[in-house]
Short mmCIF file of C-alpha atoms in Angstrom, two decimals:
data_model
loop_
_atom_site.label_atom_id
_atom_site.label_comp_id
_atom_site.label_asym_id
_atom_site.label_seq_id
_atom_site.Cartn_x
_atom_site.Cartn_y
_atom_site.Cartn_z
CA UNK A 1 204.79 201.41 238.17
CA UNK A 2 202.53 199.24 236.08
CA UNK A 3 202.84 198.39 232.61
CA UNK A 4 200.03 197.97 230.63
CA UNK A 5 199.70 194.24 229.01
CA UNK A 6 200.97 193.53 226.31
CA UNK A 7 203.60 195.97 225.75
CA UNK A 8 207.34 196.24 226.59
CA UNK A 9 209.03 198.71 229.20
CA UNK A 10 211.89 201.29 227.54
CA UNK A 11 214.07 202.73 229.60
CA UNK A 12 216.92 205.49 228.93
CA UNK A 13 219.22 207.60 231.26
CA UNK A 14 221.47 210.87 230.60
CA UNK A 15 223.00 213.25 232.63
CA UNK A 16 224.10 217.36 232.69
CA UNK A 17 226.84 218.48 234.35
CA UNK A 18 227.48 221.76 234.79
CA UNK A 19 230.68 223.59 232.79
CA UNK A 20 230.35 220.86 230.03
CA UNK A 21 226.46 220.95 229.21
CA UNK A 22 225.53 223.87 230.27
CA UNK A 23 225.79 227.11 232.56
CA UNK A 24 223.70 228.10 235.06
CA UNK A 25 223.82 231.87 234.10
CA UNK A 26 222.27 231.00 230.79
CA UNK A 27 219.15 229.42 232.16
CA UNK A 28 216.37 230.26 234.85
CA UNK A 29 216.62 227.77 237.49
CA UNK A 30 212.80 226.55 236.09
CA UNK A 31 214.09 226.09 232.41
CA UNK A 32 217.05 224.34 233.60
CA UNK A 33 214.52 221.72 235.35
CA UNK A 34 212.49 221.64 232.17
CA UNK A 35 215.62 220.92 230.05
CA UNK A 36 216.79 218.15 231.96
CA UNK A 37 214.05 216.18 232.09
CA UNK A 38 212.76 217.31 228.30
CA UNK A 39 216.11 215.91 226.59
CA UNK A 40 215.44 212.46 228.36
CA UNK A 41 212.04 212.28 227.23
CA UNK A 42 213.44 212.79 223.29
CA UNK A 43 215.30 209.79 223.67
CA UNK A 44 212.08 207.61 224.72
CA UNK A 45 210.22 209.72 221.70
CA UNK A 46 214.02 208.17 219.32
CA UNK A 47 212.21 204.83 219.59
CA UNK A 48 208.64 205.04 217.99
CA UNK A 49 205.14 205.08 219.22
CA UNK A 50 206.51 205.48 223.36
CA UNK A 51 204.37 206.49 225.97
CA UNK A 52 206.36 208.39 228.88
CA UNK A 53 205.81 206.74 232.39
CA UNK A 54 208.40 208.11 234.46
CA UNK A 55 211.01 209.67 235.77
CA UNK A 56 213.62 209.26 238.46
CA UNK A 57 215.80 212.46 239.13
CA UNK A 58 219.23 212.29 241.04
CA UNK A 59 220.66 215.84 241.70
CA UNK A 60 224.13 217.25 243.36
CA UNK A 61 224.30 221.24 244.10
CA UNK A 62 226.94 223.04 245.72
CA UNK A 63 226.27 223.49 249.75
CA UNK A 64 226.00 227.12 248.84
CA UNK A 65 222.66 227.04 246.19
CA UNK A 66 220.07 228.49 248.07
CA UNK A 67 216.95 226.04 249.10
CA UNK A 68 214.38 228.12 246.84
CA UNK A 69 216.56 228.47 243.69
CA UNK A 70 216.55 224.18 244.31
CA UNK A 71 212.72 224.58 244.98
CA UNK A 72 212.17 226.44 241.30
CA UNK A 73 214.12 223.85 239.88
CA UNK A 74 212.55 220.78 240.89
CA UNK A 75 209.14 223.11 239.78
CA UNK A 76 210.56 223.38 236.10
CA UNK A 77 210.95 219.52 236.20
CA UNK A 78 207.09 219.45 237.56
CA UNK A 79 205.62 221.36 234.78
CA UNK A 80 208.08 219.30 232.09
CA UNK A 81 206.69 215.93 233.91
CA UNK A 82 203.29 217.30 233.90
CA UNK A 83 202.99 218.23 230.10
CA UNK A 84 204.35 215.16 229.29
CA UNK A 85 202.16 212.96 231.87
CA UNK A 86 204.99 211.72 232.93
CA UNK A 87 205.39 210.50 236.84
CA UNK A 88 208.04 211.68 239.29
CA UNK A 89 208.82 208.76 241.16
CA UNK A 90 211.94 209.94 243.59
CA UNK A 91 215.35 209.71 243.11
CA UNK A 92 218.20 211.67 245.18
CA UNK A 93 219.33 215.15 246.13
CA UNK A 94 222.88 215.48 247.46
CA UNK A 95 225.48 218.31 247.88
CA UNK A 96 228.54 218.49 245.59
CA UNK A 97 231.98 220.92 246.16
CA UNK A 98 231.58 222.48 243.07
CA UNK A 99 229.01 222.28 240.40
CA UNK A 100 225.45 220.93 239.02
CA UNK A 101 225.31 217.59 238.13
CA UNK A 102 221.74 216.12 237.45
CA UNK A 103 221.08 212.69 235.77
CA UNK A 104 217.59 211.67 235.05
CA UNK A 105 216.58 208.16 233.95
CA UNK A 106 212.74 208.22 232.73
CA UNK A 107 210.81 205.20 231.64
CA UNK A 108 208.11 204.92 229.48
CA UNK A 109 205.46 201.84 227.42
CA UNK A 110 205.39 200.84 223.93
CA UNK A 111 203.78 197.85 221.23
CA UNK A 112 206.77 195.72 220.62
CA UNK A 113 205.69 196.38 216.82
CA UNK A 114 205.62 200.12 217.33
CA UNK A 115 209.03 200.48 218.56
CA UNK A 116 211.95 201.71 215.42
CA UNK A 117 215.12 200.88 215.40
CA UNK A 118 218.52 202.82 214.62
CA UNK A 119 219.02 199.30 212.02
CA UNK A 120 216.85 198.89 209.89
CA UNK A 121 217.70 201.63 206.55
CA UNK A 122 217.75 200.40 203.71
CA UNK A 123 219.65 201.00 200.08
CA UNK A 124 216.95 203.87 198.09
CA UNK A 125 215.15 204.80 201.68
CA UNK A 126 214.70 208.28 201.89
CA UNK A 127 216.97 210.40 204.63
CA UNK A 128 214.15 212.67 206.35
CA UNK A 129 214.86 215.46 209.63
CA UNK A 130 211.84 216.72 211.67
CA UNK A 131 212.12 220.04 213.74
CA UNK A 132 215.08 222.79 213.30
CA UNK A 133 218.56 222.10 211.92
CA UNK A 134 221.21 224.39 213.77
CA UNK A 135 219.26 226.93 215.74
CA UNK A 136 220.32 225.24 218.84
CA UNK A 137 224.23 225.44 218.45
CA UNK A 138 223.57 228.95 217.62
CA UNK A 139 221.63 229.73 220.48
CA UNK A 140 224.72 228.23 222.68
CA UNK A 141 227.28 230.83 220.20
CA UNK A 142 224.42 233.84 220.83
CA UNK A 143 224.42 232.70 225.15
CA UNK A 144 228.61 232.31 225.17
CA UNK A 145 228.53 236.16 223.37
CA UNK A 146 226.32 237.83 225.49
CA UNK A 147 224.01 238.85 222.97
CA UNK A 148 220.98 236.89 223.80
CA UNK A 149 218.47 239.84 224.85
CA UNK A 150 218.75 240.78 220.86
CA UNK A 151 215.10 240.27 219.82
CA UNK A 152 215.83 238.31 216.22
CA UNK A 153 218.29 236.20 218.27
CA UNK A 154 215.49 234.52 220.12
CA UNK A 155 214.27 231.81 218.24
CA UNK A 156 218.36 230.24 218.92
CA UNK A 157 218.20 230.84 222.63
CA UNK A 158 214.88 229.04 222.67
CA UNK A 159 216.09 226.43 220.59
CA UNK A 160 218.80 225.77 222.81
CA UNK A 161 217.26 226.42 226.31
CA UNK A 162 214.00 224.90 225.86
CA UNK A 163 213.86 222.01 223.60
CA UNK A 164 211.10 220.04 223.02
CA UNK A 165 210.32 216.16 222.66
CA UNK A 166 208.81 214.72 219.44
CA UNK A 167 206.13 212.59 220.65
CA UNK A 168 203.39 213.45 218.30
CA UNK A 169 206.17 213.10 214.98
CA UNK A 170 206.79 209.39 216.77
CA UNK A 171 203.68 208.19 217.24
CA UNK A 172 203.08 208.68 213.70
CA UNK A 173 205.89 207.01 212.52
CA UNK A 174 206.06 203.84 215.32
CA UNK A 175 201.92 203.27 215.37
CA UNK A 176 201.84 203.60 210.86
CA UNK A 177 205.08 201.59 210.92
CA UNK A 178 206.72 204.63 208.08
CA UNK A 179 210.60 204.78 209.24
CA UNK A 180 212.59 201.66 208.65
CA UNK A 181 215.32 203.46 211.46
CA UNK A 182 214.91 206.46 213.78
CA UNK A 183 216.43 208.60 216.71
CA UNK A 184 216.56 211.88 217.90
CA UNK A 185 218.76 214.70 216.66
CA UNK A 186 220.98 215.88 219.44
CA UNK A 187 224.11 215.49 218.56
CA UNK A 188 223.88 216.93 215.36
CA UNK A 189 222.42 215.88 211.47
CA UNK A 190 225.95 214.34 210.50
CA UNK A 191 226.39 212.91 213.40
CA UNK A 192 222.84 211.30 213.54
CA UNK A 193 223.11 209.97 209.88
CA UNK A 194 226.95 208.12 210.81
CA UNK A 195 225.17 206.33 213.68
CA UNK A 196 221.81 204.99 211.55
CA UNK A 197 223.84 204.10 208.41
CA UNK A 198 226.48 202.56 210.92
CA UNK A 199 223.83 200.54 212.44
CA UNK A 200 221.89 199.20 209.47
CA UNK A 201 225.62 198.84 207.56
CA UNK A 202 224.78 201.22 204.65
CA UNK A 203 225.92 204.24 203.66
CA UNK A 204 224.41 207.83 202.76
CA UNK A 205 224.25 211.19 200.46
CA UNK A 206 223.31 214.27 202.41
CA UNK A 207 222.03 217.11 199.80
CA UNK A 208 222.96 220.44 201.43
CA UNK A 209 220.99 222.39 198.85
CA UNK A 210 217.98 220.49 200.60
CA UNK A 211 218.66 221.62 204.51
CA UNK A 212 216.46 224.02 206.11
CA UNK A 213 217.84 227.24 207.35
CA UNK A 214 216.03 229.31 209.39
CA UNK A 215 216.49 233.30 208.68
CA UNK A 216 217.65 233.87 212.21
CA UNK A 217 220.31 231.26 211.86
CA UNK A 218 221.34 232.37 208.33
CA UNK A 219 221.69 235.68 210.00
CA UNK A 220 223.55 234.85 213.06
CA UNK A 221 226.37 232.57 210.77
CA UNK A 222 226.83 235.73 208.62
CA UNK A 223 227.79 237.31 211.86
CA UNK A 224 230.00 234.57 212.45
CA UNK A 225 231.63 234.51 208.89
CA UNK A 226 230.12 230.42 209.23
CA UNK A 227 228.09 229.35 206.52
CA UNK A 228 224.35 228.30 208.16
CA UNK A 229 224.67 224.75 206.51
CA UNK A 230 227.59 224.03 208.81
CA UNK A 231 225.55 224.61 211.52
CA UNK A 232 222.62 222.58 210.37
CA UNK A 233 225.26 219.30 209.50
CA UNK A 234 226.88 219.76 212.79
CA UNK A 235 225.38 221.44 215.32
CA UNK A 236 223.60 219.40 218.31
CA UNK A 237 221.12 219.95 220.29
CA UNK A 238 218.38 220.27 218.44
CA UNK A 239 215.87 217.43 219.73
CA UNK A 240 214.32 216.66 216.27
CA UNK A 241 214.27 212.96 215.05
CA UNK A 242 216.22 211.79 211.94
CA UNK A 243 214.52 208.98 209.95
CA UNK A 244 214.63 206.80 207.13
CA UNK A 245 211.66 206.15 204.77
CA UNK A 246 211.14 203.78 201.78
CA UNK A 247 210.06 206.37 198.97
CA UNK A 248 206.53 204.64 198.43
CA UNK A 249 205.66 205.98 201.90
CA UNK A 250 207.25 209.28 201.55
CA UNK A 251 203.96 211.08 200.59
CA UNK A 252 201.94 209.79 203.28
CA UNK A 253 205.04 210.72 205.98
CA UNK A 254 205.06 213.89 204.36
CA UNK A 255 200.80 214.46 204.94
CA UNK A 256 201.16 213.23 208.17
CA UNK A 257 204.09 215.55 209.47
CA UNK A 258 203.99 218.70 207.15
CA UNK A 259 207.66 219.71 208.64
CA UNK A 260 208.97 216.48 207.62
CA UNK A 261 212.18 217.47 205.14
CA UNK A 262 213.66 215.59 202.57
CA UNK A 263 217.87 215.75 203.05
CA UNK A 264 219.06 212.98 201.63
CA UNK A 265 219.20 208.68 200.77
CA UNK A 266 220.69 205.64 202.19
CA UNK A 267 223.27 204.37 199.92
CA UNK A 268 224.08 200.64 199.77
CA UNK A 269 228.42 201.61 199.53
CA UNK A 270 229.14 202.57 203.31
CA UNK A 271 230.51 206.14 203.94
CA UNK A 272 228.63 209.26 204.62
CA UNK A 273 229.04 212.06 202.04
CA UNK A 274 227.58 215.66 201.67
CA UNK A 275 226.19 216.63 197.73
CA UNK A 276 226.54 220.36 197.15
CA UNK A 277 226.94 222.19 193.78
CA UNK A 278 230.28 222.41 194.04
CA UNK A 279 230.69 218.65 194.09
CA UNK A 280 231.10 215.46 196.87
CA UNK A 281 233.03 215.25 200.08
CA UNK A 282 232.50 212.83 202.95
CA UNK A 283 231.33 213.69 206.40
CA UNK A 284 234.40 213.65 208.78
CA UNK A 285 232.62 214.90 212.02
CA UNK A 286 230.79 212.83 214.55
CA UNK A 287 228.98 215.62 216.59
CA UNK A 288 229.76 216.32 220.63
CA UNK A 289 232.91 213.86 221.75
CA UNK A 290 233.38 213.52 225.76
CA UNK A 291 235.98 211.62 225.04
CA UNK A 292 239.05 212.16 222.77
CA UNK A 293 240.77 208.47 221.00
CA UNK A 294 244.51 207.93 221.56
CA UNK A 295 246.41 208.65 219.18
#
């Protein structure tokens, strides 16, 4: 693997585990592989202007998976790899007693000076989201019900099961130099916003009046007796990239990447609070925990 002169290597790793990520009856065995390897990719396309290089895939399946439901696997990671001109270099394929477990590290090329930062928001920069808010923790509530061949439930399951990263959105923001911070949405909007305001040490104003809800997901939350905005704060999964903007560039990010919404600012008091019509209250999640603090 060669990297092109004058530019830096970037390198990220994450794993799915069966039972906790996902389940296999949700997913063909091909958009499983696509999955895996797509929700790496969005955390080289959380940095800027990054070109993908490659990948390397370890894998454990249970002695009992049958060779050509592994064989349509490793195909769904092909066709991810080869959208994304991404290489498969290797990695390793070993059995497990129970349960998937899968843990892809890809690697990919970037301009020093095209790379963004979670630090880096300031006080008056505009908080902007790219791609869907919610759809894909709805699409996890529509596959956990059973109710995923409904036709209007679609767009959720897709959300969830095939996600897709933002490498055009990134380029445009890393090679223009627009966001001041930046990284992916998957563990949810509040969550996203806690980590970039923690990072630069500001603070921030979420306007729910300003989120985007889908019709399918304002329809599925009425099912659910959940208001769709709760979904959109904290609901993960979703693979767009949050970003901060100084308002002087805000029209030209907003040319650039039509789908580009306006949710909020970065405060200079730290905290992170949610604006509605009904008044001001702070943001006490922090999207998917593994782990849970002593108490």
């Amino acid at each position: 693997m060669r990297i092109s002169p004058g530019k830096v290597l970037v390198a990220t790793a994450d794993a799915m585990i069966e039972g906790i990520h996902f389940e296999r009856k949700w997913f063909s065995w091909e958009h499983l592989g696509e999955k895996v390897l797509a929700v790496n990719l969005s955390d080289l396309a959380a940095m800027g202007d990054v070109k993908p290089l490659a990948a390397l895939v370890t894998a454990a399946f249970p002695g009992d998976t049958a060779v050509h439901n592994v064989d349509k696997f490793y195909k769904g990671l092909k066709s991810c790899a080869q959208r994304w001109k991404t290489g498969l270099l290797g990695g390793d394929t070993v059995g497990s007693k129970k349960g998937w477990f899968v843990s892809v590290t890809v690697f990919g090329e970037a301009r020093p000076q095209d790379l963004v930062k979670r630090q880096g928001a300031k006080p008056g920069d505009y908080l902007v989201a790219t791609g869907p808010l919610g759809l894909a923790a709805a699409g996890l509530e529509v596959l956990q019900s059973g109710k995923a061949k409904q036709r209007w439930t679609r767009p959720l399951v897709e959300s969830f099961s095939r996600p897709q990263p933002r490498f055009s959105d990134a380029r445009f923001l890393g090679r223009r130099h627009l966001a001041t911070s930046l990284m992916d949405n998957s563990d949810g909007l509040e969550a996203s916003v806690k980590i970039l305001t923690e990072a630069s040490g500001t603070g921030a104003e979420i306007h729910l009046a300003d989120l985007p809800i889908a019709a399918a997901l304002s329809r599925w939350a009425k099912t659910r007796g959940r208001p769709a905005w709760d979904y959109a704060l904290s609901g993960g999964e979703d693979y767009g990239l949050v970003f901060t903007v100084r308002p002087v560039h805000w029209e030209q990010v907003k040319r650039g990447l039509p789908g580009a919404v306006l949710v909020g600012r970065i405060t200079s008091k730290k905290g992170c609070w949610v604006l509605s019509p009904r008044g001001r209250r702070a943001l006490t999640g922090y999207g998917f925990a593994h782990f849970k603090k002593n108490s």
